[in-house]
Coordinates of C-alpha atoms and ligand atoms in Angstrom, one line a residue:
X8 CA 125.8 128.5 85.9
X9 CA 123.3 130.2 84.1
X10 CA 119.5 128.8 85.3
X11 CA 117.7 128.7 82.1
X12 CA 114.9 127.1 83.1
X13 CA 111.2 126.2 82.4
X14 CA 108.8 128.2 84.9
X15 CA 107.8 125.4 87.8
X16 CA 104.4 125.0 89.0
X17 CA 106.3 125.3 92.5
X18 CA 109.3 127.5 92.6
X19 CA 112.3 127.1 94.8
X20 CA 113.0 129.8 97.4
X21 CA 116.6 129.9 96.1
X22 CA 119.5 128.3 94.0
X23 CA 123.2 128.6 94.7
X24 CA 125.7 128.2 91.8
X25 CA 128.5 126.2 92.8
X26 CA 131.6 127.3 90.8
X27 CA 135.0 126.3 92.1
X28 CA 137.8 126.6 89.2
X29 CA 140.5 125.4 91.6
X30 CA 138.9 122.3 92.6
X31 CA 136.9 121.9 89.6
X32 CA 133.3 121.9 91.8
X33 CA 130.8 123.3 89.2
X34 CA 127.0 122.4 90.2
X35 CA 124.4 124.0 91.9
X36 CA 122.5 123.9 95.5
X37 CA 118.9 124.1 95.3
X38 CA 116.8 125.3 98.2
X39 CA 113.1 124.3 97.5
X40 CA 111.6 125.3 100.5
X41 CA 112.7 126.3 104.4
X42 CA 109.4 126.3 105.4
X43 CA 109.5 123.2 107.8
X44 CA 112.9 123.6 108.6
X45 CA 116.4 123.7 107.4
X46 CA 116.1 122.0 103.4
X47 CA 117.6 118.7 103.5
X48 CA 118.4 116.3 100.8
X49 CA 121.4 114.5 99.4
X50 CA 124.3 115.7 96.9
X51 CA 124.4 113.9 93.4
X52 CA 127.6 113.6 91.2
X53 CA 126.4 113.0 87.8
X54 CA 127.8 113.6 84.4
X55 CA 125.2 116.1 83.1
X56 CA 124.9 117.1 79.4
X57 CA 125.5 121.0 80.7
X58 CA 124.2 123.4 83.7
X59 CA 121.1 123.6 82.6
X60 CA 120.3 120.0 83.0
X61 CA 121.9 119.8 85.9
X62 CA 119.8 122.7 87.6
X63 CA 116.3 120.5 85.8
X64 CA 117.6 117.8 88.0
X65 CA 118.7 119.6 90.7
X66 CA 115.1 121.4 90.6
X67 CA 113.1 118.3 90.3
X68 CA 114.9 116.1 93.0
X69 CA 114.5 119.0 95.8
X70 CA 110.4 119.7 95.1
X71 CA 110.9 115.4 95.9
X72 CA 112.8 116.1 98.8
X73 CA 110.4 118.9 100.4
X74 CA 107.4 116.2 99.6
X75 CA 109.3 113.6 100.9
X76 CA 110.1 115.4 104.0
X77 CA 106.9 116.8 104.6
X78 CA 105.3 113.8 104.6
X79 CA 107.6 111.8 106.4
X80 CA 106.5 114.4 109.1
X81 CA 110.7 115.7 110.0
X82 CA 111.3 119.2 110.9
X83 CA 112.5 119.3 107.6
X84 CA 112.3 121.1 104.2
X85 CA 113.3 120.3 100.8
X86 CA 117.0 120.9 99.1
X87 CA 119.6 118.9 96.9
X88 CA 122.8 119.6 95.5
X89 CA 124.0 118.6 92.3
X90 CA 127.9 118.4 90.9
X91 CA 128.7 117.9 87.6
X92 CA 131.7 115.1 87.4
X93 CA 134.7 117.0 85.9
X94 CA 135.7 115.4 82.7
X95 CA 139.1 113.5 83.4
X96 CA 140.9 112.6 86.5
X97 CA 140.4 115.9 89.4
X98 CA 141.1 115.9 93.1
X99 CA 137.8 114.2 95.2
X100 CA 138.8 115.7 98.7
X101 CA 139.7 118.8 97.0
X102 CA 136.0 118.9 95.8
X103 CA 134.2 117.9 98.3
X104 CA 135.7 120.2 100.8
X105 CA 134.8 123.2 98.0
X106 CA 131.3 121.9 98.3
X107 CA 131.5 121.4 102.1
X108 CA 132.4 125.6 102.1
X109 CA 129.6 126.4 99.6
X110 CA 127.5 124.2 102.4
X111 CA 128.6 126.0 105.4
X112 CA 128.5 129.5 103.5
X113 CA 124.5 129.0 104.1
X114 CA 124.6 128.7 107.9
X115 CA 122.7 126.0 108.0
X116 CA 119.8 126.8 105.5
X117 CA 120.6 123.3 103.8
X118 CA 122.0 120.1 104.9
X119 CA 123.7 117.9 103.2
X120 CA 123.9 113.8 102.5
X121 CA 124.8 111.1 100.7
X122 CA 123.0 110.3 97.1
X123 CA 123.9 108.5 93.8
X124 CA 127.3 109.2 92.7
X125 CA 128.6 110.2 96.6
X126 CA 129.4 107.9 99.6
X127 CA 130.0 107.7 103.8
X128 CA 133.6 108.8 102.7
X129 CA 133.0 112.1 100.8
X130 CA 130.6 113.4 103.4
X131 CA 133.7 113.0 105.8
X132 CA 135.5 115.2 103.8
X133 CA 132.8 117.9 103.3
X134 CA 132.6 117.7 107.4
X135 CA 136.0 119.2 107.4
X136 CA 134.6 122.4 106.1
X137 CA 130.9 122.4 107.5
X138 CA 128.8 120.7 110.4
X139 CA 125.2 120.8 108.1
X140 CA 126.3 116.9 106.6
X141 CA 124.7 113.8 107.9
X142 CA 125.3 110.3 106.7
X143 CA 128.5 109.8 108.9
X144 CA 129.9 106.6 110.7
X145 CA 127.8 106.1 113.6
X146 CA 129.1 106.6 116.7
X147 CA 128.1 103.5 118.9
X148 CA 124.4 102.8 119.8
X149 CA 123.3 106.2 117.4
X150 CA 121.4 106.5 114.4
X151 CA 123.6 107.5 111.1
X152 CA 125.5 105.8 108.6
X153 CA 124.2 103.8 105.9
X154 CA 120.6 104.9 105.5
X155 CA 119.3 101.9 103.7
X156 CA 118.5 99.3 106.3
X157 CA 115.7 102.0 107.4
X158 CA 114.9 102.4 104.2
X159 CA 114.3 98.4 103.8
X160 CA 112.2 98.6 107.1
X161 CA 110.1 101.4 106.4
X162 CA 109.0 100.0 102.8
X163 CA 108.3 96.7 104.0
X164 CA 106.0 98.6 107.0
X165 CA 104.2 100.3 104.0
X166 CA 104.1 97.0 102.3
X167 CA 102.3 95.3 105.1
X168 CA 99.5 98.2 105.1
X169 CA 99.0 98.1 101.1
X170 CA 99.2 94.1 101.2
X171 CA 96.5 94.2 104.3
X172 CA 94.5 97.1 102.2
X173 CA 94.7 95.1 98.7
X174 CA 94.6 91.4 99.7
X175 CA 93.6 91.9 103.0
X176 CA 96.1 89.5 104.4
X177 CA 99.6 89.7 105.9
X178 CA 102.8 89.0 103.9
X179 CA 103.1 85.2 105.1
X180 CA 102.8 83.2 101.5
X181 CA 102.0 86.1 99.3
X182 CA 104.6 87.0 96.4
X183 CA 106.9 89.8 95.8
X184 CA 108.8 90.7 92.6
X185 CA 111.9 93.2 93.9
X186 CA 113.7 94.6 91.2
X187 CA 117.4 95.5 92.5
X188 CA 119.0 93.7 95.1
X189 CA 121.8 96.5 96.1
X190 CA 121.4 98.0 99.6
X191 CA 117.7 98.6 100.0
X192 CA 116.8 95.6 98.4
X193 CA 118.7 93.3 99.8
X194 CA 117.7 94.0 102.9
X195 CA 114.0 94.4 102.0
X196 CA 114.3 90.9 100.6
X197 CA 115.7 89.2 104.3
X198 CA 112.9 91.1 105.9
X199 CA 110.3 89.6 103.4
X200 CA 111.7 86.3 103.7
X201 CA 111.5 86.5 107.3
X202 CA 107.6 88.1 107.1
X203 CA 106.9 84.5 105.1
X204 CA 106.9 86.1 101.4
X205 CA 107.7 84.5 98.4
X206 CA 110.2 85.8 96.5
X207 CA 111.1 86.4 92.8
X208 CA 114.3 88.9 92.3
X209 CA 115.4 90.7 89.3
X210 CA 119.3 91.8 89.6
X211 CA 122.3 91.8 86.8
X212 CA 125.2 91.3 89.5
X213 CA 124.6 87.0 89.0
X214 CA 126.5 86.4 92.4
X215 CA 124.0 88.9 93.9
X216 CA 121.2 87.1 92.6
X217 CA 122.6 83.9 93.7
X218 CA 123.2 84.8 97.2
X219 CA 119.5 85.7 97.3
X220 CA 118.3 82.6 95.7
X221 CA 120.6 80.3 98.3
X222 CA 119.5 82.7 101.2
X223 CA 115.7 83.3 100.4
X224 CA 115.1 80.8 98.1
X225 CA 114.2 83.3 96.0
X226 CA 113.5 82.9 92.0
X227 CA 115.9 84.8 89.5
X228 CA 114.7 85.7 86.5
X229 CA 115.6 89.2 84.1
X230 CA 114.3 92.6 84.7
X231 CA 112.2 92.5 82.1
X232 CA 110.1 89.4 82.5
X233 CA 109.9 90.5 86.5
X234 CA 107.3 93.2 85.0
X235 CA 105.0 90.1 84.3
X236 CA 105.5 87.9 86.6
X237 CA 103.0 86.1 89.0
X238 CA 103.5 88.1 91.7
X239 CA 101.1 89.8 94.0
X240 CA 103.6 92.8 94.9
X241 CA 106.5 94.7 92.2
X242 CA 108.9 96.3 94.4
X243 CA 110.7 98.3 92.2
X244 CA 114.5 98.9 94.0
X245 CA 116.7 99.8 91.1
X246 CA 115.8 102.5 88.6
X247 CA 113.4 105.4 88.3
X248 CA 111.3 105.8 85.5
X249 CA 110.6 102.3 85.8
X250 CA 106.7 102.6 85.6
X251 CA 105.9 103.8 81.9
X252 CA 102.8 103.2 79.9
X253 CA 104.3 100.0 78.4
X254 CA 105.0 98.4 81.7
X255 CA 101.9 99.3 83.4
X256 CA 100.1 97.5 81.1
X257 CA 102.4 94.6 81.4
X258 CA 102.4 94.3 85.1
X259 CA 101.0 91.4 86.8
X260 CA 101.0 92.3 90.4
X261 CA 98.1 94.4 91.9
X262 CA 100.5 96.5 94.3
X263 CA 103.2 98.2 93.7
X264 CA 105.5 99.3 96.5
X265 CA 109.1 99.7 96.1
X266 CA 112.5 102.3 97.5
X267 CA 113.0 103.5 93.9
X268 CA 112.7 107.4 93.7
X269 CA 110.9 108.7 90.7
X270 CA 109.4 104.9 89.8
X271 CA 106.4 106.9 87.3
X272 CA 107.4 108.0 84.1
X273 CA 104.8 110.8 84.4
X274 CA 102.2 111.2 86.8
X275 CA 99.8 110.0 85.0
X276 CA 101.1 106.7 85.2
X277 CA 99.5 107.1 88.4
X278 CA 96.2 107.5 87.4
X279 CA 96.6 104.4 84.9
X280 CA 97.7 102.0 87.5
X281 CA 94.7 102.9 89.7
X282 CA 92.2 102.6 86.6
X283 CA 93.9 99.6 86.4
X284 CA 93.0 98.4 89.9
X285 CA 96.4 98.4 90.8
X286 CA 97.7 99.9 94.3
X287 CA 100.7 102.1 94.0
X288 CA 102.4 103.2 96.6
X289 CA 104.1 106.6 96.3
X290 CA 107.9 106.1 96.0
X291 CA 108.9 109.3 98.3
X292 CA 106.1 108.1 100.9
X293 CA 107.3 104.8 101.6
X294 CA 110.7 105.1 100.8
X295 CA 111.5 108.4 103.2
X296 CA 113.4 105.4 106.2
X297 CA 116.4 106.6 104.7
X298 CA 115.8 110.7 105.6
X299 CA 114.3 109.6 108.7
X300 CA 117.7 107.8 109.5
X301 CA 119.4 110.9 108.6
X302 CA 117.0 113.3 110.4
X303 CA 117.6 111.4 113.6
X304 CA 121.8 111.8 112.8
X305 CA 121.3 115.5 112.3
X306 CA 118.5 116.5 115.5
X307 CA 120.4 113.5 117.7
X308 CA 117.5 111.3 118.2
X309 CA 117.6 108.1 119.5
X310 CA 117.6 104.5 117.6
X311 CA 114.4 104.2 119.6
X312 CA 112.9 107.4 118.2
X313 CA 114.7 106.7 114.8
X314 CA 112.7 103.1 114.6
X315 CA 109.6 104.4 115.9
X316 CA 109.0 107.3 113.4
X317 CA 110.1 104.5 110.3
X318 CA 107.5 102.4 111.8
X319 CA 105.3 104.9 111.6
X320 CA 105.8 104.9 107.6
X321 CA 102.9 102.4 107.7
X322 CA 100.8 104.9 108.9
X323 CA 101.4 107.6 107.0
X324 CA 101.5 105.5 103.9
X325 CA 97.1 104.7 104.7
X326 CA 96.6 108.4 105.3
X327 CA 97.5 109.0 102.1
X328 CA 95.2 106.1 100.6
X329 CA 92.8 107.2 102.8
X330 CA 92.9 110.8 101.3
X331 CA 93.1 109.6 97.8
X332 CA 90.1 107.6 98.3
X333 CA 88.1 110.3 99.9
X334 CA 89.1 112.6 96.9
X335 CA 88.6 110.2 94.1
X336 CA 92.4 111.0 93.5
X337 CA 95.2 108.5 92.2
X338 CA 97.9 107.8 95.8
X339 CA 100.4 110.2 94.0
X340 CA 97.8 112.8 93.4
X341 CA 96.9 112.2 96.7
X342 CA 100.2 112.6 98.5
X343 CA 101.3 115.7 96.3
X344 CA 98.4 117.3 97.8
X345 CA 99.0 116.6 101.0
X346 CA 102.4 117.0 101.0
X347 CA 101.4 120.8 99.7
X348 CA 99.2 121.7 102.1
X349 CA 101.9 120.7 105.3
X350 CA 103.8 122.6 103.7
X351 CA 102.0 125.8 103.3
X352 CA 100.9 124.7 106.7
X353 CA 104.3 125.7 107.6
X354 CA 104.0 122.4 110.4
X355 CA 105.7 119.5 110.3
X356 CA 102.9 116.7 110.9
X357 CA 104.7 113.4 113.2
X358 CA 104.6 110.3 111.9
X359 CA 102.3 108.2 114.5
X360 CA 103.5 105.2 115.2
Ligands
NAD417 P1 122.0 100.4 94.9 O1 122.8 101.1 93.8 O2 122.7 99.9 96.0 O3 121.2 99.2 94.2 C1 120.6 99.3 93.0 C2 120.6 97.8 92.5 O4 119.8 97.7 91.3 C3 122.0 97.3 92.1 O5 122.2 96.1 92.8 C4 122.0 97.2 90.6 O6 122.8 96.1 90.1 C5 120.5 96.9 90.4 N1 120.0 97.1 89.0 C6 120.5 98.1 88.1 N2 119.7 98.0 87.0 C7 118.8 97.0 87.2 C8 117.8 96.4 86.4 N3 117.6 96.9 85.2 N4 117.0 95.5 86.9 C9 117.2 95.0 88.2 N5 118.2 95.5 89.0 C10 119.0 96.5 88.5 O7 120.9 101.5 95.3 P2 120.1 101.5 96.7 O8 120.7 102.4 97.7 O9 119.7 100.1 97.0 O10 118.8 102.3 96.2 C11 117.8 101.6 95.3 C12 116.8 102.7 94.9 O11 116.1 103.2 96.0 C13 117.4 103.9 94.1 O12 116.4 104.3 93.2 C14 117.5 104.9 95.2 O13 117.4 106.2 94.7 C15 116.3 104.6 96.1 N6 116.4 105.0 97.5 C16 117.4 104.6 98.2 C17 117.5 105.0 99.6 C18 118.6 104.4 100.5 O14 118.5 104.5 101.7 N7 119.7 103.8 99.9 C19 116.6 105.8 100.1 C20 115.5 106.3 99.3 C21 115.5 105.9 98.0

C-alpha cells in the first residue's frame, strides 16, 4: 500500500501494510504512538475508495485513539487497524487470522479490538493467531465483551458533571435528545431514564424507537428535527461529523455530550459552540468506557477497578473544562492539549474516581 499522504501536525511512530493475496487482507496498521504503552485501538473493515484513503483514516482514528487513551489515563497508547472489504464474497476467518498474524508479527507493540465493520466473533478468530486482541467473551465475573454498557455509564457520569456545570442541577427532570439508540444509546437512555431525565430519541430502526418510547416513555421524532428540539442536552450516539456549522446553529440544547467518535465537523466547530454558550463535551473524553472496558480485559483488572476508573470519566471530563477555562480555550482545544502534553509526558495520568 503505498502511504501517500499529507504531512500530519503529529506523525505516527510507524505504519504496517497489511497485504495478504491469499486471504485477500489488504489494509494497514497504524502505530501513533507507544509512548504510554502498547498502541491500542480497534480494527475497522470499511469499503475505502483506495489505500490511500484508507491510511487518511487509519491515520486520523489512531492520533484519536492515543488522545483518547491518554486521557482516559490507561497505560495505553494510540493505534488502529484498517481493512479494506474485498470486493465480492472472500473467506472472513481466512482474513481475520491473516490480520491476527500481521498482529502478532509486532510482539505486542499494538493491540487489537473490535470497531465498525468487526464483531466479538472475528476477534475470536484473530486470537487463533495472536494473544494482543481484546474484546472477547467474558469469562465469568471479568471485565471484556461488549464494551458499550461502559461506554453508556461513563457518558452519562460525564453528563452529570456538564449538566451540574451548565444547569447546575442533577439529571432528575431535565431533557435529553440521544440521537442513535444502538448499543451505547440504548443503554445510555435506561440509565437516563432511571437518573429521572426526560427523554426525546432520534433512531430509523421504528421497533427500536418504539421499545424506547414504551420503556422510557421517551418521544420519537427524526434525526433532523432532534437538532432543534427543546432539549437541555444533544447526545449525539450515531454518526460522526454530526456537529457542522449548519447544525450548530440549529441546536437548541446548551450541552452537548454524546458516545459518537468524531461528532465536530472541524475543530472549529468547537470554538462556535462555545461562542455560542454551548457546553460540548469532547467525544473521545467521555466516550473512552469502552477502552477502559477493554484495558481492564487486556491488563486483567477487576470489574471493580474496571467501574471505578469509568466512574472516574466524570472527573476527568471537569479537568478538561477546567483547563479550557483557565486557558480561554474551546473543551476540544482544551483536551487536545492535554492529551499532548501526557503524552510527551510519557505518563499515563489515573483517572481519580
Ligand atoms: P451502533 O451501530 O450499535 O448504533 C448506532 C445507532 O445509530 C443505530 O441504532 C442506527 O440505527 C442509528 N442511526 C444511524 N443513523 C442515524 C441517524 N441519522 N439518526 C439517528 N440514529 C441513527 O453503534 P454503537 O456501538 O452504539 O456506537 C454509537 C457511536 O458511539 C458510534 O459513533 C461509535 O463509534 C461510538 N462509540 C461506541 C463505543 C462502544 O463501546 N460501542 C465506544 C466509543 C465510541
Amino acid at each position: 500500500m503505498p502511504f501517500d499522504r499529507a504531512p500530519q501536525p503529529h506523525p505516527p511512530e510507524e505504519m504496517i501494510p497489511l497485504d495478504d493475496p491469499e486471504s485477500g487482507l489488504r489494509g494497514v496498521i497504524v502505530l501513533h504512538s507507544t509512548a504510554l504503552g502498547p498502541a491500542a485501538g480497534g480494527c475497522r473493515v470499511w469499503r475505502y475508495e483506495n489505500d490511500r484513503e484508507a491510511a487518511r483514516d487509519a491515520l486520523r482514528l489512531a492520533e484519536g485513539m492515543s488522545y483518547k487513551n491518554a486521557l482516559a489515563g490507561l497505560p495505553f497508547g494510540g493505534g488502529k487497524a484498517v481493512i479494506c472489504q474485498p470486493a465480492g464474497a472472500f473467506d472472513r476467518q481466512a482474513l481475520f487470522r491473516a490480520f491476527g498474524r500481521a498482529v502478532a508479527s509486532l510482539n505486542g507493540r499494538y493491540v487489537t479490538a473490535e470497531d465498525v465493520g468487526t464483531s466479538v466473533e472475528d476477534m475470536l478468530t484473530v486470537a487463533e493467531t495472536t494473544r494482543h486482541v481484546a474484546g472477547l467473551p467474558n469469562k465469568l465475573g471479568a471485565p471484556g465483551g461488549d464494551p458499550s454498557p461502559w461506554t453508556a455509564l461513563g457518558v452519562c457520569r460525564a453528563m452529570q458533571v456538564a449538566v451540574r456545570r451548565r444547569l447546575g442541577t442533577d439529571l432528575q427532570g431535565v431533557t435529553v435528545a440521544v440521537q442513535g439508540l444502538g448499543h451505547v444509546g440504548f443503554a445510555l437512555c435506561e440509565l437516563l431514564h432511571r437518573a429521572g431525565a426526560r427523554l426525546i430519541v432520534a433512531e430509523p430502526r421504528a421497533a427500536v424507537a418504539a421499545r424506547a418510547a414504551a420503556l422510557f416513555g421517551a418521544e420519537v421524532v427524526t434525526s433532523h428535527k432532534l437538532l432543534a428540539a427543546e432539549a437541555d442536552v444533544f447526545a449525539p450516539c450515531a454518526l460522526g461529523a454530526v456537529l457542522d456549522m449548519a447544525a450548530v446553529k440549529r441546536l437548541r440544547a446548551t450541552v452537548v455530550c454524546g458516545a459518537a467518535n468524531n461528532q465536530l465537523a472541524m475543530p472549529q466547530q468547537g470554538v462556535d459552540l462555545a461562542a455560542r454558550g454551548v457546553l460540548y463535551c469532547p467525544d473521545y473524553v467521555v466516550n473512552a468506557g469502552g477502552i477502559v472496558s477493554v484495558a481492564a480485559e487486556h491488563f486483567g483488572w477487576s470489574l471493580a477497578e474496571a467501574r471505578k476508573r469509568v466512574e472516574g470519566i466524570g472527573l476527568r471530563l471537569a479537568e478538561v473544562l477546567d483547563h479550557a477555562d483557565g486557558g480561554g480555550m474551546a473543551p476540544n482545544e482544551a483536551a487536545d492539549s492535554l492529551a499532548q502534553s501526557l503524552i510527551a509526558g510519557k505518563r499515563p495520568t489515573s483517572l481519580a474516581a
